[in-house]
Amino acid sequence: MKMQISAEIERIVFHNPDNGYTVLSVKTAEEPGLKVTCTVPFTLTEGQKIEIEGEVDTHSKYGKQFKASSVYIVEPSTAAAVKAYLASGIIKSIGPATAERIVAMFGDKSLEVIDLKPEMLLQVSGIGKKTLEKIAASWIEKREGAKIVAELCRVGLSFAYATRVYKKYGNNAPQVIQENPYRLADEVIGIGFKKADEIALKIGFDRNHMFRVESGVIYALKHSLGEGHCFLPGADMAKKAQEILDVPADRIDNALEILLYKEKMVSTGVNGTKAFYLSSAYNAERYIEKKLTYLLGNKTETKPCKALIQKFSLADEQGAAVETAMSSGVTIITGPAGSGKTTTLQAIIACLKENNLKYFLCAPTGKAAQRITEVTGEEASTIHRLIGYCPEVGFRRDEANPLECNYLICDEASMIDIFLFADLLRAVPDKGQLILIGDSFQLPPVGAGLAFRDIIKSGICPVAELKTIHRQKGGSSIVDVANDIKNGKFPHITNDKKGETFFFTLKEQGDIALKIVELATKKIPETFGIPFEEIQIIAPMKKGEIGTVILNQLIQKAVQQEDAPSLKGFIKGDKVMQTVNNYEKNVFNGETGRVESIDMEEQIITVNYDIGLIPYEFTELDEIMLAYAVTCHKYQGSQSRAVLLPLHNSQYIMLRKDLLYTAVTRGEELVVIVGSKQALAIAVKNNKEQKRNTSLFVDFSLR
């Protein structure tokens, strides 16, 4: 039976800041010590008076509880109560000291001032215009948004996501969810079909509702994008949609027709098979084909570069690569570790300078761009920053506003998915020339497609393949080990102090994890003089005893003070990684930084990246993760002075040659493998590649 009671909070028994779930001990007119469970989008404090709606529930373990469906804070009336209320941190930018100054000036009218005449707060010492704006915004959020966010939490959203939904739709958020909860999957970052579906079914949506079926079909295609596919064959499309939705086949067929009519999808033949694409994926691949074909017709008359080629002591295949790059509208230069791609790039830059040609250098990641700058002495940037993103209009550089250059050179091009590649090509001027450099043996892009490999396979443009390894052979150098792996040979590793690669044989996962921690925090810094900050752990998987999650926890515990202030698991000094592209912050997936500061009052973490200090509010912290240990996929394009690689038979699904090769080549001075030699042997021999459905330069017939 629903009821409403007034209470005073005696004690906060439990509070989960991630989802707002809270257990309170309260005092009511009828009884003290009543336990209340609730989900609230704000911080409660002891001594607060609240109004709660809900019903009494008897828990088998915890006894009598009041299960609250809504909680409303009763604003205090006395000056002392107002001061305690404000000092609780319930309003951003008001801590105990500021609360005392506000109440000293306005007394028991303080909340009225904040609500109706906030500009009067400028009279208070320490409150300027910026602080006032934060206080006013926080007050509005608490007064107007609290009820709505609480309502959203009750339909199954976490506090963080409920806050995002409220920010997206404002006071209309409940109405949006009631009318079509599947909009959340398309319009709110982090909320996918599964969560939207859970909410929809909870509020009574029919399983066969066309909103649901359309959203499920789109989800099937988006999920395939996440697996690297650009399209799904017709039979796979129907099967995946059926697995997701569990509805009659005719409903899926109807949804496909509707989505094709709305142009959210494209259907065509690929090599004789019917295929379904998201329109964005289809358009990206077709644009890549169109623009590359166009650029191939470009050519700039240049002076011969033979003298410069001799100056750099280039091998024949490297010299041929330089000449091809200078004469072709599109050139691909590919080769394994140690094949001289960097030296070839340096010679190309020298030739461009000799001919007074303007060029830009770029790479998919910040670390890769930084490395280009270090080895060439020339400025390089990430692709995202080169073509610039503006939240209101998208990328600033496109066909209407191309880059002002003769040549665009992109390193680590094998990492680029079809969407970013299409965006990059849009920024290349019509009369420009393009050079793509990469290692086709490394892991494919994290995103959809195999653009670099597919272009090579198509034969549409000149490909300069560097095969000769130019670094010193013998011993156990990183390059030699990497190329042994590439060629399917068990690498020759000698554990001497002059070596660059080491292997520690440990069979138990727990022992492997502890050894990794010891090596990273003590042994490598002491033995090789490589600071802990320049050591990267690369694990094949996220889960498991030697997965990134556990290893990050162990490393954090080893290097951080036990009682250090923590916000959502992050501590000042932690190494973190951005996990999604955030164009507004100008920080992109895979970039690493250090937690510079934590403001517990404001609930803000500031991270120091190469580009500067970037703040994250509490609801944005799911965009970053601890990065002492990361997966190989996440670390593509980056390098560290030392790399630690745990290997165990239990990771069988991820023990692959391309993954191992990529991980090993991330180390600049030292690579240490810890684990089972059997696991290493399995990885070396496992040449299986994950098949991807792509359609660059293919036959679109349907037989």
XYZ file of C-alpha atoms in Angstrom:
703
model
C 0.000 0.000 0.000
C 1.410 3.348 -1.110
C 1.918 5.970 1.586
C 3.742 9.239 2.250
C 5.711 9.974 5.412
C 7.910 12.755 6.761
C 11.276 11.817 8.204
C 14.660 13.064 9.366
C 17.794 11.278 8.195
C 19.670 9.761 11.136
C 22.390 7.944 9.184
C 23.480 7.169 5.621
C 23.838 3.380 5.791
C 24.900 2.915 2.148
C 25.214 5.038 -0.984
C 26.325 3.961 -4.462
C 27.388 7.095 -6.409
C 27.285 5.187 -9.723
C 23.543 4.522 -9.693
C 22.263 6.598 -6.773
C 21.023 3.572 -4.782
C 20.874 4.577 -1.114
C 19.951 2.978 2.201
C 18.935 5.373 4.999
C 18.177 5.089 8.671
C 15.492 7.697 9.369
C 13.458 8.982 12.295
C 9.721 9.428 11.816
C 6.938 10.551 14.119
C 5.964 6.905 14.568
C 9.330 5.188 14.926
C 13.081 5.899 14.961
C 15.571 3.808 13.027
C 13.307 2.959 10.113
C 15.323 1.645 7.169
C 14.557 3.321 3.833
C 15.798 2.113 0.440
C 15.690 4.520 -2.495
C 17.382 5.667 -5.679
C 18.160 9.375 -5.614
C 19.996 11.605 -8.099
C 21.524 13.746 -5.379
C 23.568 13.528 -2.202
C 21.648 13.214 1.055
C 23.116 14.178 4.418
C 22.437 13.345 8.046
C 19.961 15.710 9.701
C 18.077 16.502 6.481
C 14.303 16.454 6.575
C 12.709 14.547 3.697
C 9.304 13.564 2.341
C 9.213 10.010 1.024
C 6.586 8.143 -0.966
C 6.484 4.364 -1.217
C 5.404 1.275 0.649
C 6.503 -0.868 3.577
C 8.341 -4.029 2.593
C 9.511 -6.904 4.776
C 12.895 -8.232 3.653
C 13.760 -11.856 4.499
C 17.215 -10.838 5.735
C 16.966 -7.167 6.712
C 13.454 -7.107 8.130
C 11.076 -4.143 7.887
C 12.033 -1.548 5.261
C 10.357 1.390 3.586
C 10.865 1.057 -0.145
C 10.704 4.633 -1.437
C 9.569 5.363 -4.984
C 10.353 9.077 -4.594
C 12.268 11.264 -2.162
C 11.832 15.016 -1.762
C 14.090 17.193 0.362
C 12.258 19.507 2.725
C 14.142 22.745 2.623
C 15.355 23.880 6.055
C 13.906 26.967 7.697
C 16.402 28.049 10.363
C 19.750 29.702 9.632
C 21.630 26.828 11.273
C 19.699 24.253 9.261
C 20.242 26.211 6.040
C 23.990 26.350 6.721
C 24.138 22.583 7.305
C 22.095 21.992 4.149
C 24.374 24.126 1.960
C 27.550 22.775 3.580
C 26.534 19.225 2.589
C 27.736 19.790 -0.997
C 24.253 19.408 -2.435
C 24.846 22.494 -4.600
C 28.017 22.551 -6.708
C 30.578 25.238 -5.813
C 29.168 25.646 -2.296
C 31.240 23.971 0.369
C 31.293 24.497 4.164
C 33.271 27.769 4.048
C 31.149 29.291 1.280
C 27.960 28.118 3.026
C 29.031 29.881 6.217
C 29.676 33.174 4.353
C 26.312 32.970 2.508
C 24.326 32.337 5.706
C 26.284 35.013 7.572
C 25.021 37.536 5.008
C 21.491 36.294 4.271
C 20.558 34.171 7.278
C 17.448 31.995 6.983
C 16.619 33.774 3.674
C 19.698 32.246 1.955
C 17.784 29.646 -0.059
C 15.258 32.263 -1.139
C 18.146 34.407 -2.407
C 19.676 31.484 -4.345
C 16.286 30.648 -5.838
C 14.854 34.092 -6.680
C 17.715 36.596 -6.595
C 20.932 34.631 -7.241
C 22.784 37.741 -8.464
C 22.858 38.921 -4.825
C 25.383 36.134 -4.148
C 28.002 38.310 -5.856
C 28.060 40.271 -2.593
C 29.529 37.225 -0.847
C 33.313 37.043 -0.647
C 34.773 34.386 -2.957
C 31.771 34.217 -5.330
C 32.423 35.633 -8.790
C 30.416 35.489 -11.990
C 31.657 32.010 -13.014
C 30.973 30.548 -9.581
C 27.554 32.177 -9.569
C 26.712 30.562 -12.905
C 27.683 27.132 -11.523
C 25.639 27.659 -8.357
C 22.580 28.798 -10.314
C 22.807 25.895 -12.758
C 23.251 23.367 -9.950
C 20.301 24.830 -8.023
C 18.029 24.588 -11.061
C 19.183 21.046 -11.678
C 18.441 20.081 -8.106
C 15.072 21.829 -7.945
C 13.725 21.057 -11.400
C 15.698 18.007 -12.418
C 15.790 15.934 -9.267
C 12.237 14.637 -9.561
C 12.646 13.868 -13.247
C 15.986 12.109 -12.797
C 14.545 10.085 -9.915
C 11.609 9.117 -12.151
C 14.036 8.036 -14.889
C 15.990 5.937 -12.393
C 12.779 4.109 -11.518
C 12.326 2.897 -15.103
C 15.735 1.236 -15.007
C 18.311 3.914 -15.852
C 21.405 4.353 -13.691
C 21.894 7.736 -12.088
C 24.598 8.662 -14.620
C 22.459 7.714 -17.624
C 19.326 9.272 -16.132
C 21.265 12.509 -15.826
C 22.370 12.237 -19.464
C 18.792 11.645 -20.596
C 17.620 14.644 -18.575
C 20.344 16.832 -20.093
C 19.328 15.661 -23.568
C 15.559 16.105 -23.303
C 15.108 18.356 -20.255
C 11.669 18.283 -18.660
C 10.347 16.353 -21.688
C 12.458 13.290 -20.815
C 9.618 11.243 -19.227
C 7.338 12.009 -22.182
C 10.019 10.944 -24.693
C 10.439 7.619 -22.909
C 6.714 6.997 -22.713
C 6.227 7.728 -26.427
C 9.306 5.965 -27.823
C 12.040 4.740 -25.432
C 13.995 3.392 -28.410
C 14.998 6.973 -29.254
C 17.493 6.649 -26.399
C 19.471 4.040 -28.354
C 20.007 6.478 -31.233
C 20.249 9.769 -29.414
C 21.929 9.265 -26.018
C 25.599 8.212 -25.864
C 26.123 4.994 -23.928
C 22.515 3.768 -24.056
C 22.103 1.016 -26.590
C 19.211 -1.065 -27.789
C 19.353 -3.549 -24.897
C 18.887 -0.905 -22.210
C 16.220 0.928 -24.245
C 14.440 -2.397 -24.785
C 14.576 -3.207 -21.088
C 12.961 0.152 -20.300
C 10.343 -0.220 -23.048
C 9.224 -3.659 -21.903
C 9.162 -2.465 -18.293
C 6.751 0.368 -19.097
C 4.510 -1.931 -21.106
C 5.600 -1.708 -24.748
C 4.453 -4.627 -26.899
C 7.278 -6.899 -28.092
C 5.932 -6.674 -31.636
C 5.730 -2.874 -31.676
C 7.331 -1.583 -34.861
C 9.448 0.927 -32.903
C 11.023 -2.077 -31.177
C 11.500 -4.140 -34.324
C 13.053 -1.263 -36.282
C 15.403 -0.446 -33.416
C 16.388 -4.108 -33.060
C 17.232 -4.412 -36.761
C 19.374 -1.254 -36.564
C 21.042 -2.679 -33.454
C 21.916 -5.888 -35.338
C 23.739 -3.810 -37.965
C 25.403 -1.553 -35.393
C 26.556 -4.621 -33.463
C 28.072 -6.006 -36.666
C 29.907 -2.685 -37.149
C 31.391 -3.187 -33.686
C 32.682 -6.563 -34.876
C 34.325 -4.897 -37.873
C 31.693 -5.714 -40.537
C 30.453 -3.117 -42.999
C 27.371 -5.157 -43.926
C 25.467 -8.316 -43.116
C 24.486 -10.898 -45.725
C 20.723 -11.300 -46.017
C 20.563 -14.647 -44.202
C 22.751 -13.355 -41.342
C 20.653 -10.203 -41.119
C 17.451 -12.176 -40.588
C 19.099 -14.593 -38.145
C 20.676 -11.868 -35.957
C 17.509 -9.791 -35.901
C 15.479 -12.858 -34.896
C 17.946 -13.700 -32.104
C 17.684 -10.163 -30.746
C 13.949 -9.617 -31.104
C 12.220 -13.031 -30.983
C 9.296 -11.811 -33.130
C 7.526 -13.263 -36.200
C 9.646 -13.155 -39.367
C 7.121 -10.980 -41.179
C 7.604 -8.210 -38.573
C 11.344 -8.188 -39.359
C 10.609 -8.134 -43.089
C 8.260 -5.168 -42.564
C 10.879 -3.336 -40.516
C 13.491 -3.875 -43.232
C 11.138 -2.391 -45.838
C 10.403 0.626 -43.626
C 14.088 1.256 -42.843
C 15.028 0.983 -46.515
C 12.244 3.456 -47.360
C 13.475 5.845 -44.640
C 17.005 5.452 -46.138
C 18.415 4.356 -42.804
C 19.588 1.165 -44.541
C 20.815 0.129 -47.975
C 20.339 -3.245 -49.640
C 22.421 -4.350 -52.603
C 24.285 -7.331 -54.026
C 27.887 -8.059 -52.996
C 29.693 -10.748 -54.958
C 26.382 -12.407 -55.773
C 24.923 -12.230 -52.254
C 22.232 -9.898 -50.956
C 23.669 -7.555 -48.356
C 22.249 -5.056 -45.844
C 24.154 -1.957 -44.710
C 23.564 0.933 -42.417
C 23.402 3.858 -44.828
C 26.363 5.508 -43.092
C 28.602 2.453 -43.704
C 27.533 2.039 -47.324
C 28.069 5.724 -48.066
C 31.491 5.724 -46.388
C 32.807 2.841 -48.523
C 31.370 4.305 -51.740
C 32.913 7.703 -51.000
C 36.333 6.121 -50.372
C 36.144 4.448 -53.789
C 35.060 7.659 -55.517
C 37.676 9.930 -53.936
C 40.614 7.533 -54.332
C 39.742 6.983 -57.994
C 39.666 10.732 -58.496
C 42.960 11.379 -56.675
C 44.755 8.725 -58.729
C 44.592 11.101 -61.700
C 46.661 13.748 -59.891
C 50.359 14.232 -60.532
C 52.798 16.993 -59.628
C 55.875 17.674 -61.743
C 58.826 17.387 -59.387
C 62.594 17.507 -59.557
C 64.348 14.094 -59.510
C 65.085 12.920 -55.981
C 67.936 10.523 -56.758
C 70.510 12.661 -54.955
C 68.390 12.743 -51.833
C 67.768 9.021 -52.058
C 71.536 8.466 -52.083
C 71.933 10.871 -49.155
C 69.611 8.723 -47.024
C 71.411 5.516 -48.123
C 68.107 3.981 -49.121
C 67.801 0.406 -50.295
C 66.433 -0.118 -53.786
C 62.892 -0.886 -52.585
C 62.911 2.197 -50.332
C 64.146 4.421 -53.184
C 61.451 3.020 -55.463
C 58.860 3.812 -52.767
C 60.014 7.446 -52.637
C 59.864 7.815 -56.430
C 56.400 6.235 -56.536
C 55.149 8.538 -53.793
C 56.413 11.596 -55.680
C 54.785 10.596 -58.955
C 51.431 9.040 -58.009
C 48.189 10.619 -56.850
C 47.767 7.844 -54.253
C 50.587 5.690 -52.875
C 50.604 2.969 -50.244
C 53.838 2.100 -48.456
C 53.673 -1.037 -46.346
C 56.121 -3.263 -44.532
C 56.766 -5.056 -41.234
C 58.662 -3.739 -38.223
C 62.241 -2.799 -39.103
C 61.658 -2.598 -42.860
C 62.587 1.082 -43.042
C 59.202 2.808 -43.319
C 60.380 5.687 -41.115
C 63.557 6.285 -43.120
C 61.512 6.189 -46.317
C 59.150 8.783 -44.838
C 62.095 11.034 -43.945
C 63.342 10.854 -47.538
C 59.857 11.668 -48.894
C 59.674 14.746 -46.664
C 63.107 15.858 -47.898
C 61.934 15.510 -51.506
C 58.782 17.511 -50.787
C 60.862 20.262 -49.234
C 63.251 20.217 -52.193
C 60.266 20.809 -54.485
C 58.685 23.474 -52.241
C 55.542 21.395 -51.841
C 53.257 21.905 -48.853
C 52.346 18.808 -46.849
C 50.632 17.667 -43.668
C 51.578 14.697 -41.513
C 48.995 12.807 -39.467
C 48.233 9.518 -37.697
C 45.175 7.952 -36.046
C 46.454 8.329 -32.457
C 48.235 10.984 -30.435
C 51.157 8.669 -29.625
C 51.652 7.765 -33.279
C 51.567 11.443 -34.275
C 54.049 12.278 -31.508
C 56.402 9.560 -32.753
C 56.308 10.999 -36.309
C 57.273 14.379 -34.874
C 60.125 12.831 -32.875
C 61.665 10.889 -35.786
C 61.170 13.494 -38.521
C 61.393 16.762 -36.615
C 58.201 17.806 -38.426
C 54.886 18.678 -36.824
C 52.298 15.904 -36.992
C 48.806 15.690 -35.561
C 46.029 13.195 -35.099
C 43.570 12.866 -37.963
C 40.776 14.238 -35.789
C 42.703 17.373 -34.886
C 44.027 17.876 -38.413
C 40.570 17.969 -39.957
C 39.094 19.629 -36.851
C 35.744 18.937 -35.305
C 33.109 21.499 -34.363
C 30.081 20.104 -32.452
C 27.681 22.321 -34.368
C 28.815 21.540 -37.917
C 31.014 18.410 -37.815
C 34.530 18.334 -39.243
C 35.710 21.803 -40.274
C 37.811 20.439 -43.120
C 35.792 18.814 -45.892
C 35.171 19.109 -49.621
C 33.931 22.676 -49.212
C 36.897 23.638 -47.001
C 39.782 21.253 -47.802
C 43.256 21.221 -46.327
C 45.615 23.655 -47.992
C 48.373 21.306 -49.089
C 49.868 19.441 -52.020
C 50.437 16.208 -50.104
C 48.759 14.511 -47.180
C 50.790 11.783 -45.468
C 49.114 9.417 -42.998
C 51.116 6.943 -40.902
C 49.668 3.843 -39.160
C 46.981 3.850 -41.851
C 46.057 0.206 -41.211
C 44.294 1.396 -38.034
C 41.779 3.648 -39.797
C 38.173 2.491 -40.034
C 35.960 3.342 -43.018
C 34.216 6.267 -41.340
C 37.357 8.132 -40.323
C 39.007 7.287 -43.649
C 36.084 8.813 -45.558
C 36.238 11.930 -43.358
C 39.986 12.213 -43.998
C 39.534 11.894 -47.765
C 36.891 14.634 -47.751
C 39.579 16.981 -46.422
C 42.104 16.138 -49.184
C 42.032 18.861 -51.855
C 40.898 17.780 -55.325
C 44.376 18.416 -56.735
C 46.152 16.877 -53.739
C 48.138 13.665 -53.450
C 47.865 11.048 -50.745
C 50.472 8.793 -49.130
C 49.341 6.024 -46.774
C 51.958 4.245 -44.651
C 51.257 1.197 -42.526
C 51.862 -2.414 -41.582
C 49.165 -4.632 -43.080
C 50.109 -7.475 -40.712
C 49.056 -5.546 -37.613
C 45.610 -5.827 -36.118
C 42.731 -4.486 -38.185
C 40.979 -1.268 -37.118
C 38.941 -1.296 -33.932
C 36.091 0.149 -35.994
C 34.425 -1.169 -39.146
C 36.142 -2.177 -42.340
C 39.562 -3.100 -43.654
C 40.200 -0.020 -45.771
C 44.015 -0.247 -45.846
C 44.087 -3.971 -46.692
C 41.171 -3.744 -49.132
C 42.821 -0.925 -51.086
C 46.054 -2.952 -51.335
C 44.092 -6.037 -52.407
C 42.173 -4.085 -55.061
C 45.325 -3.113 -56.957
C 43.761 0.263 -57.716
C 46.838 2.250 -56.694
C 50.625 1.714 -56.550
C 51.788 -0.264 -53.505
C 55.412 -0.042 -52.399
C 56.078 -3.092 -50.244
C 59.189 -2.964 -48.058
C 60.324 -6.505 -47.311
C 63.957 -6.235 -46.207
C 64.619 -5.910 -42.470
C 67.268 -3.225 -41.992
C 67.893 -3.422 -38.289
C 70.678 -5.498 -36.800
C 69.998 -9.215 -36.738
C 71.000 -11.664 -34.067
C 70.437 -11.705 -30.363
C 66.893 -11.193 -29.274
C 66.017 -7.745 -30.555
C 62.403 -6.669 -30.600
C 62.424 -6.477 -34.402
C 63.800 -10.001 -34.771
C 61.280 -11.429 -32.313
C 58.426 -9.592 -34.038
C 59.386 -10.876 -37.455
C 59.845 -14.413 -36.158
C 56.254 -14.179 -34.937
C 55.124 -12.727 -38.271
C 56.723 -15.666 -40.092
C 55.164 -18.258 -37.761
C 58.449 -19.129 -36.003
C 58.818 -19.525 -32.270
C 60.907 -16.461 -31.359
C 64.468 -16.844 -30.183
C 64.683 -15.132 -26.802
C 67.810 -14.982 -24.679
C 67.353 -13.563 -21.206
C 70.592 -11.671 -20.937
C 70.912 -8.120 -19.643
C 71.829 -6.817 -23.081
C 68.727 -8.261 -24.673
C 65.635 -6.357 -25.605
C 63.173 -9.186 -24.973
C 62.694 -11.445 -21.970
C 60.454 -14.380 -21.110
C 59.416 -15.368 -17.593
C 57.847 -18.835 -17.494
C 54.922 -18.980 -15.069
C 51.949 -21.300 -15.456
C 49.456 -20.071 -12.844
C 47.473 -16.932 -13.703
C 47.732 -15.556 -10.166
C 51.528 -15.893 -10.267
C 51.609 -14.210 -13.688
C 49.607 -11.260 -12.384
C 51.844 -10.796 -9.324
C 54.977 -11.045 -11.495
C 53.593 -8.388 -13.854
C 53.022 -6.038 -10.904
C 56.528 -6.657 -9.539
C 58.172 -6.093 -12.929
C 56.214 -2.926 -13.667
C 56.610 -1.261 -10.281
C 60.074 -2.434 -9.197
C 62.232 -4.724 -11.366
C 62.156 -2.908 -14.726
C 62.689 0.588 -13.239
C 65.551 -0.739 -11.072
C 67.229 -2.975 -13.677
C 66.750 -0.996 -16.885
C 66.235 2.547 -15.619
C 62.881 2.788 -17.404
C 60.435 4.737 -15.188
C 57.150 3.142 -14.218
C 55.320 5.893 -16.121
C 56.910 4.689 -19.383
C 55.934 1.036 -18.953
C 52.765 -0.304 -20.564
C 51.031 -3.588 -19.761
C 49.242 -5.036 -22.804
C 46.865 -7.915 -22.109
C 44.983 -9.988 -24.693
C 41.657 -9.697 -22.844
C 39.721 -7.504 -20.422
C 38.382 -10.292 -18.205
C 40.093 -13.015 -16.230
C 42.862 -13.158 -13.634
C 45.336 -11.569 -16.060
C 42.820 -9.395 -17.863
C 43.109 -5.621 -17.901
C 40.448 -5.085 -15.218
C 42.234 -7.149 -12.544
C 45.719 -5.972 -13.544
C 44.648 -2.324 -13.339
C 43.291 -2.889 -9.848
C 46.489 -4.621 -8.722
C 48.761 -1.932 -10.168
C 46.661 0.872 -8.699
C 46.821 -0.769 -5.278
C 50.606 -1.137 -5.595
C 51.385 2.455 -6.612
C 48.692 4.495 -4.841
C 48.232 5.288 -1.157
C 45.593 3.112 0.459
C 43.622 6.047 1.926
C 43.961 8.342 -1.116
C 40.737 10.191 -2.082
C 38.895 8.295 -4.806
C 36.088 9.287 -7.169
C 34.371 6.435 -9.007
C 37.535 4.342 -8.626
C 39.982 6.997 -9.878
C 42.799 8.436 -7.748
C 45.065 11.422 -8.375
C 48.052 10.268 -10.453
C 46.232 7.344 -12.103
C 47.036 6.594 -15.726
C 43.770 6.714 -17.690
C 42.589 6.297 -21.265
C 39.739 7.954 -23.153
C 37.431 5.213 -24.455
C 35.204 7.153 -26.864
C 35.618 10.091 -29.223
C 34.558 13.249 -27.414
C 34.636 15.967 -30.020
C 33.544 18.696 -27.632
C 36.470 18.024 -25.321
C 38.782 17.394 -28.291
C 39.867 14.068 -26.751
C 39.628 10.848 -28.723
C 39.417 7.098 -28.218
C 42.772 5.607 -27.167
C 44.442 8.789 -25.873
C 46.123 8.416 -22.481
C 46.685 10.890 -19.701
C 47.142 11.218 -15.937
C 44.598 12.251 -13.342
C 45.844 15.702 -12.389
C 43.335 16.522 -9.675
C 40.080 15.402 -8.052
C 37.579 17.954 -6.780
C 35.396 15.993 -4.367
C 33.129 18.979 -3.735
C 32.467 19.632 -7.424
C 32.634 15.904 -8.293
C 35.073 16.695 -11.108
C 38.208 14.854 -12.229
C 40.797 16.728 -14.315
C 43.026 14.667 -16.630
C 46.317 15.898 -18.051
C 46.636 14.940 -21.735
C 49.253 16.031 -24.261
C 46.826 18.760 -25.384
C 46.333 20.079 -21.841
C 43.983 19.691 -18.867
C 40.535 18.226 -19.570
C 37.800 18.205 -16.851
C 35.260 15.380 -16.472
C 32.061 15.726 -14.485
C 30.849 12.760 -12.464
C 28.380 11.697 -15.155
C 31.171 11.706 -17.775
C 33.575 9.423 -15.943
C 32.404 6.354 -17.848
C 34.321 7.850 -20.814
C 37.669 7.059 -19.184
C 39.217 3.896 -17.749
C 42.357 2.947 -15.858
C 45.154 2.381 -18.365
C 48.070 0.822 -16.498
C 46.966 -2.255 -18.443
C 45.093 -2.090 -21.760
C 44.155 -4.492 -24.520
C 46.256 -4.686 -27.648
C 43.364 -3.323 -29.704
C 43.244 -0.234 -27.496
C 46.996 0.350 -27.759
C 47.313 0.207 -31.542
C 49.352 3.070 -32.919
C 50.979 3.794 -29.564
C 54.395 2.852 -28.202
C 56.126 2.745 -24.825
C 59.737 2.344 -23.807
C 58.814 -0.972 -22.166
C 55.916 -3.361 -22.788
C 54.769 -6.139 -20.444
C 52.704 -8.914 -22.011
C 50.935 -11.622 -19.932
C 50.114 -14.842 -21.811
C 48.162 -17.865 -20.613
C 46.462 -20.847 -22.237
C 43.114 -19.732 -20.814
C 43.135 -16.778 -23.245
C 42.962 -19.203 -26.147
C 40.378 -17.219 -28.105
C 42.731 -14.205 -28.240
C 46.017 -16.038 -28.729
C 46.599 -14.976 -32.342
C 49.692 -14.181 -34.358
C 48.539 -10.724 -35.470
C 47.667 -9.727 -31.910
C 51.000 -10.961 -30.516
C 52.948 -9.282 -33.334
C 51.156 -5.986 -32.738
C 51.751 -6.137 -28.974
C 55.467 -6.885 -29.326
C 56.002 -4.037 -31.803
C 54.573 -1.541 -29.275
C 57.820 -1.762 -27.254
C 60.620 0.667 -28.119
C 63.422 -0.589 -25.827
C 62.148 -3.599 -23.928
C 59.490 -6.288 -24.270
C 58.867 -8.731 -21.426
C 56.526 -11.695 -21.880
C 55.283 -13.407 -18.714
C 53.451 -16.689 -18.839
C 53.315 -20.022 -20.565
C 55.574 -20.934 -23.504
C 52.756 -23.156 -24.703
C 50.501 -20.083 -24.903
C 53.208 -18.254 -26.851
C 53.517 -21.203 -29.241
C 49.737 -21.301 -29.744
C 49.683 -17.590 -30.585
C 52.592 -17.891 -33.033
C 50.912 -20.748 -34.908
C 47.404 -19.286 -34.871
C 47.132 -17.488 -38.195
C 43.364 -17.181 -38.129
C 42.017 -13.749 -38.889
C 38.540 -12.604 -37.995
C 36.623 -12.439 -41.265
C 35.076 -9.065 -42.003
C 32.303 -8.288 -44.435
C 33.637 -5.386 -46.485
C 32.900 -4.183 -50.000
C 35.550 -1.721 -51.149
C 36.131 -2.175 -54.887
C 34.030 -5.349 -55.195
C 31.445 -6.690 -57.609
C 27.972 -5.438 -56.653
C 26.102 -7.922 -58.798
C 23.395 -10.140 -57.352
C 23.298 -13.537 -59.013
